[in-house]
Amino acid sequence: MKSMKWIGVSFVIWLVIAACCAFAGLPFIGEIPLRIVFGWIDFVYRTLPNIELNWASAGLAAISLVALLVGVQRLGVRWMRYRSRQRGMNDGPWRFRWTGSLVAGLLLAFTAGISVLGAVHQLVWIVTREEPFVESDGFHLSGRTQSRNHLKQIGLAVHNYSDTHGLLPPGVSFDEQGRAMHSTLTMLLPFIEQQGLYSSIDLNLPWNDISNQLPFQTRIPGYEFPPQVPNPEMRPRRDMLAPANYAGNIRLLMPGSAMSFRDINDGTSNTILAGEVMAGLRPWGDPLNLRDPAKGVNKGPEGYSSPFHGGVNVLFADGSTRFLSSDTEPGILKALSTPAGAEPLADF
């Protein structure tokens, strides 16, 4: 009877806590253990379709695993022989299942170590971050709107650049030696009221030349998320180069070439020009600060990603912006990525 009473009391307490969480807008208390135990299933479901297997790396990993198994097995056999001689009695052979267990334990320990380091890193970030840990919907909406305005300013700069030069800014410019020189965002500086910064850059030298280091350490608010938006990777780099939260579409701003708006046969309103980036940030001066929208929304560092729930802000070639859902179909993303692919495009 006492056990039933305590079960009833615990259930009532659980309901009260759940109601308080719901009223405060916090995750339902029952979700926490469920997400801890089963959250990886949803992650695997969303991530696996976007993983491209590198057969060379997979083969190297398999060879390394076999070599490790053979090495541990040989060491185990020798150790058993040595132990038998020392004790003057036969302890039997070293069994392969012991080798398998030992190697599995080593791999698990290695994986656990990486997980602990990741957890400690996230904990340190949570403790030291300046932004509030829990954001209100108003805060979230304000940040998303301001970020969209940053993209619109970039779009306006691209159109002004096109009016001046007759072409879109190149994704990557190269010199005669084939060195990557400067980025799209660098070429847009005069059109976002950064003429002084632009003039301080020696365009005849690569962006990462020591002579150009100081200009590219300058943080540009229009190239970053608004201050109130969670931005864990926007931290000082060892080289102090300023990262960017926006990147061009590599299928439009192609390396080594420059297109014009006339070349966008699919229509400027149907072709992505740039988008938000939250993972794998590159400096705004890096010519390789480009992404492939066809890689998915919030699916990894090679595509576009944002801290905003459910999707990402993108800039189209006509200067308009839209919020693309994380569930946008791959076929639609590919059609929006290419300037002249002539792919059929459904509503999105």
Tab-separated table of C-alpha atoms in Angstrom:
chain	number	residue	atom	x	y	z
A	1	MET	CA	0.000	0.000	0.000
A	2	LYS	CA	2.817	2.398	0.851
A	3	SER	CA	4.505	1.726	-2.489
A	4	MET	CA	1.259	2.471	-4.362
A	5	LYS	CA	0.878	5.675	-2.362
A	6	TRP	CA	4.369	6.828	-3.259
A	7	ILE	CA	3.780	5.980	-6.932
A	8	GLY	CA	0.629	8.113	-6.873
A	9	VAL	CA	2.416	11.018	-5.181
A	10	SER	CA	5.301	10.800	-7.667
A	11	PHE	CA	2.863	10.811	-10.582
A	12	VAL	CA	1.100	13.927	-9.265
A	13	ILE	CA	4.438	15.699	-8.755
A	14	TRP	CA	5.472	14.730	-12.283
A	15	LEU	CA	2.228	16.176	-13.683
A	16	VAL	CA	2.722	19.438	-11.768
A	17	ILE	CA	6.295	19.809	-13.044
A	18	ALA	CA	5.176	19.022	-16.603
A	19	ALA	CA	2.399	21.637	-16.374
A	20	CYS	CA	4.854	24.252	-15.072
A	21	CYS	CA	7.261	23.487	-17.924
A	22	ALA	CA	4.467	23.799	-20.474
A	23	PHE	CA	3.313	27.102	-18.953
A	24	ALA	CA	6.887	28.465	-19.002
A	25	GLY	CA	7.399	27.377	-22.600
A	26	LEU	CA	10.125	24.892	-21.654
A	27	PRO	CA	10.460	21.381	-23.123
A	28	PHE	CA	8.024	18.850	-21.711
A	29	ILE	CA	9.712	17.070	-18.822
A	30	GLY	CA	9.010	13.679	-20.366
A	31	GLU	CA	10.941	14.635	-23.495
A	32	ILE	CA	14.248	14.911	-21.687
A	33	PRO	CA	14.888	11.195	-21.004
A	34	LEU	CA	13.310	10.253	-24.338
A	35	ARG	CA	15.612	12.590	-26.242
A	36	ILE	CA	18.636	11.368	-24.300
A	37	VAL	CA	17.858	7.725	-25.101
A	38	PHE	CA	16.319	7.967	-28.586
A	39	GLY	CA	17.421	11.380	-29.898
A	40	TRP	CA	20.242	9.829	-31.904
A	41	ILE	CA	17.696	7.983	-34.083
A	42	ASP	CA	16.288	11.248	-35.464
A	43	PHE	CA	19.814	12.580	-35.959
A	44	VAL	CA	20.850	9.490	-37.929
A	45	TYR	CA	17.627	9.643	-39.995
A	46	ARG	CA	18.299	13.274	-40.984
A	47	THR	CA	22.047	12.910	-41.470
A	48	LEU	CA	22.547	9.600	-43.299
A	49	PRO	CA	20.924	10.684	-46.612
A	50	ASN	CA	23.423	13.565	-46.826
A	51	ILE	CA	26.537	11.493	-46.134
A	52	GLU	CA	28.735	10.708	-49.124
A	53	LEU	CA	30.931	7.686	-48.413
A	54	ASN	CA	34.612	8.187	-49.193
A	55	TRP	CA	35.662	4.709	-50.253
A	56	ALA	CA	39.371	5.492	-49.944
A	57	SER	CA	38.929	6.591	-46.323
A	58	ALA	CA	36.636	3.637	-45.590
A	59	GLY	CA	39.208	1.248	-47.042
A	60	LEU	CA	41.986	2.836	-45.008
A	61	ALA	CA	39.865	2.541	-41.852
A	62	ALA	CA	39.172	-1.150	-42.560
A	63	ILE	CA	42.865	-1.862	-43.164
A	64	SER	CA	43.795	-0.018	-39.965
A	65	LEU	CA	41.228	-2.018	-37.975
A	66	VAL	CA	42.532	-5.326	-39.358
A	67	ALA	CA	46.112	-4.273	-38.585
A	68	LEU	CA	45.091	-3.366	-35.031
A	69	LEU	CA	43.345	-6.723	-34.542
A	70	VAL	CA	46.357	-8.639	-35.898
A	71	GLY	CA	48.754	-6.619	-33.743
A	72	VAL	CA	46.758	-7.114	-30.544
A	73	GLN	CA	46.309	-10.823	-31.300
A	74	ARG	CA	50.061	-11.349	-31.789
A	75	LEU	CA	50.864	-9.414	-28.624
A	76	GLY	CA	48.300	-11.460	-26.716
A	77	VAL	CA	49.741	-14.757	-27.965
A	78	ARG	CA	53.266	-13.723	-27.015
A	79	TRP	CA	52.134	-12.523	-23.618
A	80	MET	CA	50.372	-15.846	-22.886
A	81	ARG	CA	53.487	-17.776	-23.881
A	82	TYR	CA	55.655	-15.575	-21.677
A	83	ARG	CA	53.185	-15.935	-18.787
A	84	SER	CA	53.140	-19.724	-19.165
A	85	ARG	CA	56.950	-19.901	-19.080
A	86	GLN	CA	57.092	-17.667	-16.022
A	87	ARG	CA	54.548	-19.746	-14.119
A	88	GLY	CA	55.838	-23.074	-15.393
A	89	MET	CA	52.401	-24.172	-16.513
A	90	ASN	CA	50.296	-23.942	-19.645
A	91	ASP	CA	47.512	-21.353	-19.281
A	92	GLY	CA	46.078	-22.166	-22.695
A	93	PRO	CA	46.119	-20.122	-25.894
A	94	TRP	CA	45.197	-16.466	-26.238
A	95	ARG	CA	41.656	-16.424	-27.631
A	96	PHE	CA	40.616	-14.188	-30.505
A	97	ARG	CA	37.469	-13.104	-28.670
A	98	TRP	CA	39.733	-11.538	-26.043
A	99	THR	CA	41.378	-9.571	-28.850
A	100	GLY	CA	37.972	-8.465	-30.138
A	101	SER	CA	36.859	-7.407	-26.666
A	102	LEU	CA	40.075	-5.474	-26.048
A	103	VAL	CA	39.923	-3.650	-29.406
A	104	ALA	CA	36.221	-2.866	-28.916
A	105	GLY	CA	37.024	-1.464	-25.478
A	106	LEU	CA	39.796	0.709	-26.917
A	107	LEU	CA	37.475	2.064	-29.619
A	108	LEU	CA	34.726	2.745	-27.079
A	109	ALA	CA	37.187	4.514	-24.775
A	110	PHE	CA	38.424	6.633	-27.689
A	111	THR	CA	34.848	7.517	-28.694
A	112	ALA	CA	33.917	8.282	-25.094
A	113	GLY	CA	36.930	10.580	-24.794
A	114	ILE	CA	35.858	12.545	-27.871
A	115	SER	CA	32.304	12.749	-26.504
A	116	VAL	CA	33.526	14.025	-23.136
A	117	LEU	CA	35.663	16.679	-24.831
A	118	GLY	CA	32.665	17.774	-26.913
A	119	ALA	CA	30.420	17.913	-23.850
A	120	VAL	CA	32.993	19.938	-21.896
A	121	HIS	CA	33.385	22.319	-24.849
A	122	GLN	CA	29.621	22.873	-25.025
A	123	LEU	CA	29.400	23.310	-21.243
A	124	VAL	CA	32.156	25.932	-21.277
A	125	TRP	CA	30.393	27.737	-24.130
A	126	ILE	CA	27.067	27.702	-22.247
A	127	VAL	CA	28.696	29.084	-19.097
A	128	THR	CA	30.765	31.781	-20.840
A	129	ARG	CA	28.354	32.869	-23.599
A	130	GLU	CA	27.024	36.400	-23.448
A	131	GLU	CA	23.613	35.605	-24.917
A	132	PRO	CA	20.782	34.379	-22.652
A	133	PHE	CA	20.452	30.601	-22.445
A	134	VAL	CA	16.693	30.642	-22.996
A	135	GLU	CA	15.400	32.945	-25.711
A	136	SER	CA	11.892	34.242	-26.080
A	137	ASP	CA	10.012	33.980	-29.365
A	138	GLY	CA	10.270	37.763	-29.729
A	139	PHE	CA	14.038	37.582	-29.386
A	140	HIS	CA	14.164	34.790	-31.950
A	141	LEU	CA	11.932	36.620	-34.431
A	142	SER	CA	13.888	39.864	-34.056
A	143	GLY	CA	17.210	38.139	-34.761
A	144	ARG	CA	15.826	36.344	-37.793
A	145	THR	CA	14.446	39.596	-39.209
A	146	GLN	CA	17.722	41.460	-38.686
A	147	SER	CA	19.683	38.636	-40.284
A	148	ARG	CA	17.363	38.765	-43.292
A	149	ASN	CA	18.072	42.497	-43.542
A	150	HIS	CA	21.811	41.739	-43.619
A	151	LEU	CA	21.200	39.467	-46.593
A	152	LYS	CA	19.160	42.164	-48.319
A	153	GLN	CA	22.068	44.597	-47.909
A	154	ILE	CA	24.389	42.019	-49.464
A	155	GLY	CA	21.917	41.576	-52.322
A	156	LEU	CA	21.762	45.337	-52.898
A	157	ALA	CA	25.569	45.463	-52.923
A	158	VAL	CA	25.691	42.696	-55.553
A	159	HIS	CA	23.281	44.608	-57.800
A	160	ASN	CA	25.283	47.818	-57.398
A	161	TYR	CA	28.469	45.894	-58.211
A	162	SER	CA	26.778	44.500	-61.321
A	163	ASP	CA	25.659	47.974	-62.393
A	164	THR	CA	29.250	49.195	-62.056
A	165	HIS	CA	31.147	46.271	-63.584
A	166	GLY	CA	28.537	44.609	-65.784
A	167	LEU	CA	29.105	41.253	-64.070
A	168	LEU	CA	28.410	39.513	-60.789
A	169	PRO	CA	31.363	39.474	-58.387
A	170	PRO	CA	33.466	36.338	-58.913
A	171	GLY	CA	33.213	33.561	-56.366
A	172	VAL	CA	37.001	33.165	-56.356
A	173	SER	CA	39.497	35.246	-58.301
A	174	PHE	CA	42.884	33.784	-59.254
A	175	ASP	CA	46.193	35.356	-60.257
A	176	GLU	CA	48.498	34.187	-63.053
A	177	GLN	CA	50.132	31.667	-60.701
A	178	GLY	CA	46.753	30.123	-59.914
A	179	ARG	CA	46.624	31.449	-56.354
A	180	ALA	CA	43.196	32.174	-54.866
A	181	MET	CA	43.087	35.932	-54.417
A	182	HIS	CA	39.905	37.447	-52.993
A	183	SER	CA	36.321	36.647	-52.051
A	184	THR	CA	32.916	37.875	-53.149
A	185	LEU	CA	32.397	39.644	-49.823
A	186	THR	CA	35.706	41.467	-50.265
A	187	MET	CA	34.669	42.781	-53.675
A	188	LEU	CA	31.398	44.056	-52.170
A	189	LEU	CA	33.061	46.238	-49.513
A	190	PRO	CA	32.795	49.523	-51.480
A	191	PHE	CA	29.062	48.920	-51.854
A	192	ILE	CA	28.360	48.420	-48.128
A	193	GLU	CA	29.994	51.673	-47.003
A	194	GLN	CA	33.387	50.044	-46.362
A	195	GLN	CA	35.441	51.890	-48.992
A	196	GLY	CA	38.175	52.719	-46.468
A	197	LEU	CA	38.613	49.074	-45.515
A	198	TYR	CA	38.559	48.053	-49.179
A	199	SER	CA	41.274	50.598	-50.010
A	200	SER	CA	43.517	49.170	-47.268
A	201	ILE	CA	43.563	45.756	-48.991
A	202	ASP	CA	46.297	45.078	-51.537
A	203	LEU	CA	44.304	43.327	-54.263
A	204	ASN	CA	47.521	42.382	-56.065
A	205	LEU	CA	48.418	40.055	-53.192
A	206	PRO	CA	46.429	37.009	-51.988
A	207	TRP	CA	43.960	37.581	-49.195
A	208	ASN	CA	46.048	35.506	-46.760
A	209	ASP	CA	49.311	37.340	-47.475
A	210	ILE	CA	50.867	38.790	-44.329
A	211	SER	CA	50.473	42.296	-45.788
A	212	ASN	CA	46.694	41.831	-45.897
A	213	GLN	CA	46.299	40.303	-42.459
A	214	LEU	CA	45.208	43.447	-40.606
A	215	PRO	CA	42.287	44.424	-42.907
A	216	PHE	CA	40.853	40.912	-42.818
A	217	GLN	CA	40.914	40.898	-39.021
A	218	THR	CA	38.266	43.634	-39.075
A	219	ARG	CA	34.832	42.399	-38.031
A	220	ILE	CA	31.985	43.671	-40.201
A	221	PRO	CA	28.558	43.678	-38.474
A	222	GLY	CA	26.754	43.247	-41.796
A	223	TYR	CA	28.627	40.001	-42.414
A	224	GLU	CA	27.669	38.525	-39.021
A	225	PHE	CA	24.478	37.450	-37.270
A	226	PRO	CA	22.912	40.112	-35.026
A	227	PRO	CA	24.484	40.216	-31.530
A	228	GLN	CA	21.475	38.605	-29.810
A	229	VAL	CA	21.548	35.522	-32.058
A	230	PRO	CA	23.337	32.374	-30.757
A	231	ASN	CA	26.584	32.175	-32.704
A	232	PRO	CA	28.919	29.649	-31.026
A	233	GLU	CA	31.503	29.544	-33.836
A	234	MET	CA	31.875	33.338	-33.988
A	235	ARG	CA	34.867	33.275	-31.665
A	236	PRO	CA	38.433	34.592	-32.022
A	237	ARG	CA	40.567	32.466	-34.330
A	238	ARG	CA	44.264	31.859	-33.839
A	239	ASP	CA	45.006	34.034	-36.862
A	240	MET	CA	42.433	36.611	-35.635
A	241	LEU	CA	40.737	36.692	-39.061
A	242	ALA	CA	37.095	37.780	-38.832
A	243	PRO	CA	34.582	35.048	-39.790
A	244	ALA	CA	31.360	35.563	-41.749
A	245	ASN	CA	27.860	34.157	-41.178
A	246	TYR	CA	26.899	34.533	-44.834
A	247	ALA	CA	28.268	32.699	-47.862
A	248	GLY	CA	27.656	32.723	-51.592
A	249	ASN	CA	26.124	29.977	-53.734
A	250	ILE	CA	29.030	28.077	-55.308
A	251	ARG	CA	26.852	27.046	-58.270
A	252	LEU	CA	26.242	30.693	-59.175
A	253	LEU	CA	29.397	32.452	-57.971
A	254	MET	CA	31.621	29.862	-59.586
A	255	PRO	CA	35.375	29.913	-58.861
A	256	GLY	CA	37.452	31.465	-61.604
A	257	SER	CA	34.552	32.915	-63.572
A	258	ALA	CA	32.070	35.740	-63.367
A	259	MET	CA	28.502	35.587	-64.622
A	260	SER	CA	26.024	38.318	-65.379
A	261	PHE	CA	22.363	38.474	-64.451
A	262	ARG	CA	21.593	37.734	-68.113
A	263	ASP	CA	23.190	34.299	-67.679
A	264	ILE	CA	20.632	33.288	-65.047
A	265	ASN	CA	18.215	31.588	-67.429
A	266	ASP	CA	16.206	29.992	-64.611
A	267	GLY	CA	15.221	33.468	-63.396
A	268	THR	CA	16.755	35.615	-60.693
A	269	SER	CA	13.766	35.000	-58.414
A	270	ASN	CA	14.379	31.242	-58.665
A	271	THR	CA	18.150	31.219	-58.090
A	272	ILE	CA	19.831	31.421	-54.682
A	273	LEU	CA	22.626	33.978	-54.432
A	274	ALA	CA	23.700	33.600	-50.792
A	275	GLY	CA	22.529	32.284	-47.444
A	276	GLU	CA	23.165	32.011	-43.728
A	277	VAL	CA	25.963	29.897	-42.290
A	278	MET	CA	26.257	28.777	-38.676
A	279	ALA	CA	28.706	25.838	-38.947
A	280	GLY	CA	32.163	25.670	-40.464
A	281	LEU	CA	32.554	29.453	-40.592
A	282	ARG	CA	35.225	30.896	-42.866
A	283	PRO	CA	36.697	34.417	-42.776
A	284	TRP	CA	34.817	36.906	-44.922
A	285	GLY	CA	38.012	37.429	-46.912
A	286	ASP	CA	38.416	33.717	-47.685
A	287	PRO	CA	37.711	33.091	-51.402
A	288	LEU	CA	36.399	29.647	-50.451
A	289	ASN	CA	33.582	31.120	-48.363
A	290	LEU	CA	30.998	29.438	-50.597
A	291	ARG	CA	28.322	26.805	-49.964
A	292	ASP	CA	26.263	24.400	-52.052
A	293	PRO	CA	22.545	24.907	-51.299
A	294	ALA	CA	21.801	21.491	-52.802
A	295	LYS	CA	23.554	19.885	-49.804
A	296	GLY	CA	20.462	20.580	-47.706
A	297	VAL	CA	19.228	23.061	-45.115
A	298	ASN	CA	20.722	22.619	-41.631
A	299	LYS	CA	22.247	19.320	-42.754
A	300	GLY	CA	25.949	20.106	-42.397
A	301	PRO	CA	28.756	22.631	-42.931
A	302	GLU	CA	28.779	22.231	-46.732
A	303	GLY	CA	25.283	23.726	-47.065
A	304	TYR	CA	23.421	26.601	-45.459
A	305	SER	CA	22.542	26.533	-41.771
A	306	SER	CA	21.186	28.873	-39.129
A	307	PRO	CA	20.291	29.017	-35.417
A	308	PHE	CA	16.703	29.879	-36.296
A	309	HIS	CA	14.174	27.127	-35.669
A	310	GLY	CA	13.018	25.180	-38.698
A	311	GLY	CA	15.059	26.618	-41.529
A	312	VAL	CA	17.410	29.226	-42.919
A	313	ASN	CA	17.256	32.661	-44.544
A	314	VAL	CA	18.485	32.757	-48.148
A	315	LEU	CA	19.019	35.593	-50.607
A	316	PHE	CA	17.845	35.227	-54.198
A	317	ALA	CA	19.513	36.822	-57.196
A	318	ASP	CA	16.656	39.316	-57.604
A	319	GLY	CA	17.461	40.727	-54.146
A	320	SER	CA	14.538	39.105	-52.340
A	321	THR	CA	14.898	36.883	-49.278
A	322	ARG	CA	12.980	33.828	-48.143
A	323	PHE	CA	13.027	31.477	-45.186
A	324	LEU	CA	13.632	27.958	-46.512
A	325	SER	CA	12.395	25.087	-44.358
A	326	SER	CA	14.814	22.417	-43.161
A	327	ASP	CA	12.457	19.913	-44.804
A	328	THR	CA	12.754	21.435	-48.288
A	329	GLU	CA	13.011	18.615	-50.829
A	330	PRO	CA	16.478	17.968	-52.334
A	331	GLY	CA	15.127	18.348	-55.868
A	332	ILE	CA	13.809	21.823	-55.102
A	333	LEU	CA	17.086	22.855	-53.466
A	334	LYS	CA	19.054	21.716	-56.497
A	335	ALA	CA	16.724	23.617	-58.841
A	336	LEU	CA	17.139	26.765	-56.730
A	337	SER	CA	20.924	26.325	-56.710
A	338	THR	CA	21.580	26.259	-60.452
A	339	PRO	CA	21.350	29.434	-62.561
A	340	ALA	CA	20.615	27.681	-65.841
A	341	GLY	CA	19.702	24.093	-65.034
A	342	ALA	CA	16.181	24.264	-66.483
A	343	GLU	CA	14.947	21.967	-63.696
A	344	PRO	CA	11.196	21.873	-63.062
A	345	LEU	CA	10.446	23.866	-59.929
A	346	ALA	CA	7.430	23.180	-57.736
A	347	ASP	CA	6.095	25.503	-55.063
A	348	PHE	CA	8.376	25.879	-52.068
